[in-house]
PDB file of C-alpha atoms in Angstrom:
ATOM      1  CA  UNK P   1      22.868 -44.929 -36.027  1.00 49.00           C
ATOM      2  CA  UNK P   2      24.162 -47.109 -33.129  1.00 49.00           C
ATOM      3  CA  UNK P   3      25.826 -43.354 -31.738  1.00 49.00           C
ATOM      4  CA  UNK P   4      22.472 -41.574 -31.768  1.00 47.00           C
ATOM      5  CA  UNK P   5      20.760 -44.356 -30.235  1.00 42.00           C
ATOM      6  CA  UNK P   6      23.607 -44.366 -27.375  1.00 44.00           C
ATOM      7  CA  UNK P   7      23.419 -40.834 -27.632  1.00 43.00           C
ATOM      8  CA  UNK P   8      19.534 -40.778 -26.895  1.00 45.00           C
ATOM      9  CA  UNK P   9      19.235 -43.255 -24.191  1.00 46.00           C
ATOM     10  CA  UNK P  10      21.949 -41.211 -22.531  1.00 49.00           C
ATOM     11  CA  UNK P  11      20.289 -38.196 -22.141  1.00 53.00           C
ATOM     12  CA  UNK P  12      17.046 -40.302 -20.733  1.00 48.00           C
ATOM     13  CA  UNK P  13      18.506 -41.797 -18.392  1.00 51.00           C
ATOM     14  CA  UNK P  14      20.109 -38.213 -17.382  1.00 53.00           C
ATOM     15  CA  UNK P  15      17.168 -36.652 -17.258  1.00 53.00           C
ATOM     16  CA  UNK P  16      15.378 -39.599 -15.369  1.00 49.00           C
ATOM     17  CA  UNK P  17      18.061 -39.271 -12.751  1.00 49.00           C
ATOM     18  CA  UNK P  18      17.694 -35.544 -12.118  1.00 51.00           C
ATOM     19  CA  UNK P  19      13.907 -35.543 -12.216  1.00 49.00           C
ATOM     20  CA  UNK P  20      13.966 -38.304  -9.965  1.00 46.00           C
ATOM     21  CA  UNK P  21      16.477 -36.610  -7.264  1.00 46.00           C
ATOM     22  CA  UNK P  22      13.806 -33.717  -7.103  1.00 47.00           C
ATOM     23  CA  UNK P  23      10.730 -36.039  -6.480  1.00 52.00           C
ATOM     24  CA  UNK P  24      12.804 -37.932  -3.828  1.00 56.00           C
ATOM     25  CA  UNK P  25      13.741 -34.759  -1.937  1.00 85.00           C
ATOM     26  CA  UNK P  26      10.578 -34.538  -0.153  1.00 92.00           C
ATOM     27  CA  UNK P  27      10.236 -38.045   0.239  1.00 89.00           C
ATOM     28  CA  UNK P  28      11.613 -38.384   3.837  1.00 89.00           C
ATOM     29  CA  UNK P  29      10.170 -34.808   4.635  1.00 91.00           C
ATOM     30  CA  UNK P  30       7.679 -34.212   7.307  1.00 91.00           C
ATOM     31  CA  UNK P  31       6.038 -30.956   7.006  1.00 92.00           C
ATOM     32  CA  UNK P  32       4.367 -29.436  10.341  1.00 85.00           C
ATOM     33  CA  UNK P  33       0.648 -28.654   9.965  1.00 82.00           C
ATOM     34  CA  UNK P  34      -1.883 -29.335   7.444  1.00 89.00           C
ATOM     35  CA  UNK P  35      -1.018 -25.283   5.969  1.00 93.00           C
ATOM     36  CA  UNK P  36       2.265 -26.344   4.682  1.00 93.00           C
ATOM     37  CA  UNK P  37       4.343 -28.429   1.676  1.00 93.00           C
ATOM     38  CA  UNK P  38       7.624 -29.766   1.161  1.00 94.00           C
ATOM     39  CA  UNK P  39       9.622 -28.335  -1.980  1.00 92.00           C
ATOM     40  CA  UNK P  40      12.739 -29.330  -2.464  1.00 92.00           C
ATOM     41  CA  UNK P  41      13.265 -31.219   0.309  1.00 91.00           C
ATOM     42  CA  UNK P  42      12.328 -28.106   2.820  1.00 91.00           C
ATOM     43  CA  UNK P  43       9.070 -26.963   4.219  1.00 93.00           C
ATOM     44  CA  UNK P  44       7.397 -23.815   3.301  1.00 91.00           C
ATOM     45  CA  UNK P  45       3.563 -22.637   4.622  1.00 92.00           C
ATOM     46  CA  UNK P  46       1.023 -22.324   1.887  1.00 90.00           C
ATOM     47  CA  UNK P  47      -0.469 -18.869   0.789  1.00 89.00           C
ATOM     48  CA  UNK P  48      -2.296 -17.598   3.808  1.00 91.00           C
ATOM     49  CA  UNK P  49      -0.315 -18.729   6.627  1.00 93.00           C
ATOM     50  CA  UNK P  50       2.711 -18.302   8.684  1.00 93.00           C
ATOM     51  CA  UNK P  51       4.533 -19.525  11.349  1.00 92.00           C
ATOM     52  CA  UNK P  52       6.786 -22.321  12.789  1.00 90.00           C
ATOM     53  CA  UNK P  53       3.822 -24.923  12.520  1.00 92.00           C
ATOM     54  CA  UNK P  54       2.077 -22.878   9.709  1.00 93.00           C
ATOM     55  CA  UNK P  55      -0.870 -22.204  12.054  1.00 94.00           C
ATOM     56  CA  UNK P  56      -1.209 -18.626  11.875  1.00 94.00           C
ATOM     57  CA  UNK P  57      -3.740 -17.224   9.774  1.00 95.00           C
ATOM     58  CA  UNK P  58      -1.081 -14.082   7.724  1.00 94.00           C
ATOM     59  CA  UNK P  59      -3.760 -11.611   7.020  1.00 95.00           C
ATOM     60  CA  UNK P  60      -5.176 -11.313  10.712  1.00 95.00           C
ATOM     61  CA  UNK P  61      -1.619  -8.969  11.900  1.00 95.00           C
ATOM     62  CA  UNK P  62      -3.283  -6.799   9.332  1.00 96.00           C
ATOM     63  CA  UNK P  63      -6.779  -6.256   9.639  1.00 96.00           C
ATOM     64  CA  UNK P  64      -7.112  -2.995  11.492  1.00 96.00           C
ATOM     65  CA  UNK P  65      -7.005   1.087  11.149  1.00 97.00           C
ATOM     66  CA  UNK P  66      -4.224   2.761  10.017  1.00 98.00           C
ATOM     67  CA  UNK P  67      -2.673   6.418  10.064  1.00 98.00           C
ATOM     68  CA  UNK P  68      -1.256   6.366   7.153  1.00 98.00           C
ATOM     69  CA  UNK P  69       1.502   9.004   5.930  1.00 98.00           C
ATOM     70  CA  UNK P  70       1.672   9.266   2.042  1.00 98.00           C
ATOM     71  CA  UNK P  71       3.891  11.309  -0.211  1.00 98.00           C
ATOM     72  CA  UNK P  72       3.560  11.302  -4.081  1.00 97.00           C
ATOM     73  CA  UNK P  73       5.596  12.578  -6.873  1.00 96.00           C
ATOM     74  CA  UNK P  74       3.106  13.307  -9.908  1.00 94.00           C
ATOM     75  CA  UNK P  75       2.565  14.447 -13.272  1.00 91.00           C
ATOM     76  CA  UNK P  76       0.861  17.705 -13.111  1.00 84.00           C
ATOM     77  CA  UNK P  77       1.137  18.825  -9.260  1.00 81.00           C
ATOM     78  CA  UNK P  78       5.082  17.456  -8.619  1.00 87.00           C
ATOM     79  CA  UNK P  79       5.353  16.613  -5.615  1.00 90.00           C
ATOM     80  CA  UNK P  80       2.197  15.932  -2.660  1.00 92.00           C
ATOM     81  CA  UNK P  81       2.115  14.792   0.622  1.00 95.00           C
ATOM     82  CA  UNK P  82      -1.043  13.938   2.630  1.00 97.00           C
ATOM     83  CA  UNK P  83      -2.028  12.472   5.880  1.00 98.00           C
ATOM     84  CA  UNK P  84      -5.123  10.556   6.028  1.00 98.00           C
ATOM     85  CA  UNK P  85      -6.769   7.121   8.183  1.00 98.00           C
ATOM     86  CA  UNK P  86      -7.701   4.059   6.272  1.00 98.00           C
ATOM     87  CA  UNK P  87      -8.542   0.397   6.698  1.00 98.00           C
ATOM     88  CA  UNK P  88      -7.230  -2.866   6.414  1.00 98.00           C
ATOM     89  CA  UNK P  89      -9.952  -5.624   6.266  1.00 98.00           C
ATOM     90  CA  UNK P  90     -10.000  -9.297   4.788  1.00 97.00           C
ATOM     91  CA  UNK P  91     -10.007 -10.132   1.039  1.00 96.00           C
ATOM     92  CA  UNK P  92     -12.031 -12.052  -1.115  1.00 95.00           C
ATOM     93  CA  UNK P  93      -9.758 -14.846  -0.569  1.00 96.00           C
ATOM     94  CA  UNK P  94      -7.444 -15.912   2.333  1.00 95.00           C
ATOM     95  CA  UNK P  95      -4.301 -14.494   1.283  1.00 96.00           C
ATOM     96  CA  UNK P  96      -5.800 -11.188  -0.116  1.00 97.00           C
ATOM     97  CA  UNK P  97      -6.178  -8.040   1.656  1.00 97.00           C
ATOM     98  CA  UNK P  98      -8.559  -4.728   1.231  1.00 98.00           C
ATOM     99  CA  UNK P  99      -6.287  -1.644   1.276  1.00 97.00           C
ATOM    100  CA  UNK P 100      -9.543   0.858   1.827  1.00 98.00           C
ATOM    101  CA  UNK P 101      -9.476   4.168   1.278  1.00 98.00           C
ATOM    102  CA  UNK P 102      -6.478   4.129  -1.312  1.00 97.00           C
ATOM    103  CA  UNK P 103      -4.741   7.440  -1.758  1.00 96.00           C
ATOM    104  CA  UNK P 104      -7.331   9.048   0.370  1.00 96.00           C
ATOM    105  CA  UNK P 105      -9.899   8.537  -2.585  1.00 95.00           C
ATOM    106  CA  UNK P 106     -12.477   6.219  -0.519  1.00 95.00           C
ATOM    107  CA  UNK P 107     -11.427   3.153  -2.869  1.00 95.00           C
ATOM    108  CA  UNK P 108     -10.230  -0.216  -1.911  1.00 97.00           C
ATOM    109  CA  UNK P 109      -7.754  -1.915  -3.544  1.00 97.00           C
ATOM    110  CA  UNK P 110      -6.903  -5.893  -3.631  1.00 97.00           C
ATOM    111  CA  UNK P 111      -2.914  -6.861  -2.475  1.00 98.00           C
ATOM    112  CA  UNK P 112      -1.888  -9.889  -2.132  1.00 97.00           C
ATOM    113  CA  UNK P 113       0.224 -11.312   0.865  1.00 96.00           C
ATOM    114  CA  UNK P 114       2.993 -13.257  -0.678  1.00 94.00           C
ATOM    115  CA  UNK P 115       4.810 -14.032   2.679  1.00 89.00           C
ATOM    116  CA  UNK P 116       5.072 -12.977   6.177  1.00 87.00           C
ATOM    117  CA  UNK P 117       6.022  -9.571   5.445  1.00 92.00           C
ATOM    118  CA  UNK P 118       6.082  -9.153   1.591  1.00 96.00           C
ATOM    119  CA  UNK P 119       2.615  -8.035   0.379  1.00 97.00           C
ATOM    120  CA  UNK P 120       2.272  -7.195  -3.553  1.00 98.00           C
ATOM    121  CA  UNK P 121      -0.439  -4.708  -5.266  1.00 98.00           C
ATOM    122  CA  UNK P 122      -0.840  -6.257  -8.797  1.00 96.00           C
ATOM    123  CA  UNK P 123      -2.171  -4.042 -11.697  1.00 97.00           C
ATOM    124  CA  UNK P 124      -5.988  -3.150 -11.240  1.00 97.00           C
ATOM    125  CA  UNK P 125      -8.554  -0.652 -12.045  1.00 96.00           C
ATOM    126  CA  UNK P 126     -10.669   1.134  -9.545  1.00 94.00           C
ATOM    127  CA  UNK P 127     -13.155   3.582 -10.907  1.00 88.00           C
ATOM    128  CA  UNK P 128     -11.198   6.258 -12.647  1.00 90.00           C
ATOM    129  CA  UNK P 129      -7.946   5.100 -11.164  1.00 95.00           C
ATOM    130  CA  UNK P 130      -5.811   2.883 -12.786  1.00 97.00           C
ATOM    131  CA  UNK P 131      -3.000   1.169 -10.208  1.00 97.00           C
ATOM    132  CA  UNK P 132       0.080   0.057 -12.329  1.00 95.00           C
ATOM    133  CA  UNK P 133       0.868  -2.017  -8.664  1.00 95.00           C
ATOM    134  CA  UNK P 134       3.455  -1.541  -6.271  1.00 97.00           C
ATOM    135  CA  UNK P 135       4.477  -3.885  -3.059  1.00 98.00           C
ATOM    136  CA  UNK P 136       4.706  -3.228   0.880  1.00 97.00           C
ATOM    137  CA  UNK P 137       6.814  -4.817   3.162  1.00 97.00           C
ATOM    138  CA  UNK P 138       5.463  -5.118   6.868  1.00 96.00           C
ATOM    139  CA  UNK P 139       7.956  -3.494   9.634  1.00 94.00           C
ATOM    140  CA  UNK P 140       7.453  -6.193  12.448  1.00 88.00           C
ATOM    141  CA  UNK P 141       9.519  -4.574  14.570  1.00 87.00           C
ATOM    142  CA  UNK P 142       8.092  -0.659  14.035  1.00 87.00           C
ATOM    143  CA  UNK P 143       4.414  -2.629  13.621  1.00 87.00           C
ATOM    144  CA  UNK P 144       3.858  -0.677  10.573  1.00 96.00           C
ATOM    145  CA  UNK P 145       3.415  -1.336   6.741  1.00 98.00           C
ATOM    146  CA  UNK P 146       5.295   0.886   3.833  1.00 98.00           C
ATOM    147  CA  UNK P 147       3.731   0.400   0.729  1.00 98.00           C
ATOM    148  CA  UNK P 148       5.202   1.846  -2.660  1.00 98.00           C
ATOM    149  CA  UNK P 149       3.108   2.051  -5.442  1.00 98.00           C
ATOM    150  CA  UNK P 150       2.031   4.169  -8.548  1.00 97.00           C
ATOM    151  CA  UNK P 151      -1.536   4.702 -10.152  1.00 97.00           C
ATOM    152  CA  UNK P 152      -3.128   7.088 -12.495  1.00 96.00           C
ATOM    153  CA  UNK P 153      -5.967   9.219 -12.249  1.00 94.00           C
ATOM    154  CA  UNK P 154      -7.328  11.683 -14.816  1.00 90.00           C
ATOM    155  CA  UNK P 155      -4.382  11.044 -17.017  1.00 91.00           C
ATOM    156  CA  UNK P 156      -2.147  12.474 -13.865  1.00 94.00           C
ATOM    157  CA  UNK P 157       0.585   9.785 -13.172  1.00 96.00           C
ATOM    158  CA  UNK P 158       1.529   9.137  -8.938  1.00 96.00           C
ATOM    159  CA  UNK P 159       4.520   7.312  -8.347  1.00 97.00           C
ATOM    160  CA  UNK P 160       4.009   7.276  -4.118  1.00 98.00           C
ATOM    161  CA  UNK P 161       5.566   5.818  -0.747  1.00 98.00           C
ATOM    162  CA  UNK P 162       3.027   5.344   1.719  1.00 98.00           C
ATOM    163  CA  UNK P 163       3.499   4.127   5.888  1.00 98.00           C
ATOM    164  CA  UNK P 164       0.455   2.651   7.391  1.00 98.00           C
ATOM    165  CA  UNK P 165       0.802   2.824  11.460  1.00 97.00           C
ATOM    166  CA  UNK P 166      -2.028   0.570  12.662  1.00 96.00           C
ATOM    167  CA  UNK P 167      -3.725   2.746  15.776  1.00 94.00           C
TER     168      UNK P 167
END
C-alpha cells in the first residue's frame, strides 16, 4: 500500500513539473502586437495576420483577379486543361478567402489561410459540385498561387493543379 501511494504521488508531482515547465515558457515572453500569442515560449501571429509585428492583415496580398491556368485529370474525359480569369475577394471571416469562379463553373468556394503562404480548401459542397478539398501554397517570389485540389461533378471525379497569376 505504502508503494502505490509512493508510486502515485510520484507520478503527480511528474506531471505537475512538466505541465508547469509549459505554462512557464511564455511567462517571460513578450509578443509584438495585439495579433499575436506566445506558445511554447515563441511568438506566432493569430489566424489572419502576418508579419514581423503581426500587423499585416494575410488575406489583403490576395484579394484581386487572377489568370488562372488549370489542368485536370478526370473520370470520364482523362485528362483537361483550361484557361480561364477568376477572383479572389474576402471571406466571411478574416482568415477565409472566396476562390470565385472555381473550375471555370461561376462558383465560389471558401479556403482558409492557415499561414503566410499555406492556404487549405476543406471539404464543401457547391451546387452540384462536391470539393473533397485540396491546399495552395502562395509563390511570393513568382506572385502567384498554385492550388491542388479535387471535386466531383455529375458523378465525374477531377483531381486538378491550378496557378492563379494575379493581373
Amino acid at each position: 500500500m505504502h508503494k502505490n501511494l509512493l508510486l502515485f504521488y510520484g507520478i503527480l508531482f511528474i506531471g505537475l513539473f512538466f505541465s508547469s515547465c509549459e505554462k512557464k515558457s511564455c511567462v517571460d515572453v513578450i509578443c509584438p502586437g495585439v495579433n499575436s500569442t506566445c506558445i511554447d515560449g515563441r511568438c506566432y501571429c493569430i489566424a489572419g495576420y502576418e508579419g514581423e509585428n503581426c500587423d499585416i492583415l494575410s488575406y489583403e496580398k490576395y484579394i484581386g483577379s487572377y489568370q488562372v491556368s488549370e489542368s485536370c485529370t478526370t473520370t470520364f474525359s482523362g485528362y483537361v486543361n483550361q484557361q480561364f480569369t477568376s477572383s479572389i475577394t474576402p471571406g466571411f471571416r478574416i482568415d477565409v478567402i472566396s476562390l470565385n469562379n472555381f473550375s471555370n463553373r461561376g462558383l465560389a468556394i471558401d479556403v482558409s489561410i492557415i499561414d503566410a503562404t499555406y492556404l487549405a480548401i476543406s471539404d464543401q459542397n457547391i451546387g452540384a459540385i462536391d470539393v473533397s478539398g485540396g491546399e495552395g501554397f502562395y509563390e511570393v517570389f513568382n506572385n502567384r498561387i498554385r492550388f491542388e485540389y479535387s471535386y466531383t461533378v455529375s458523378g465525374n471525379f477531377h483531381s486538378c493543379t491550378a496557378i492563379y497569376v494575379k493581373f
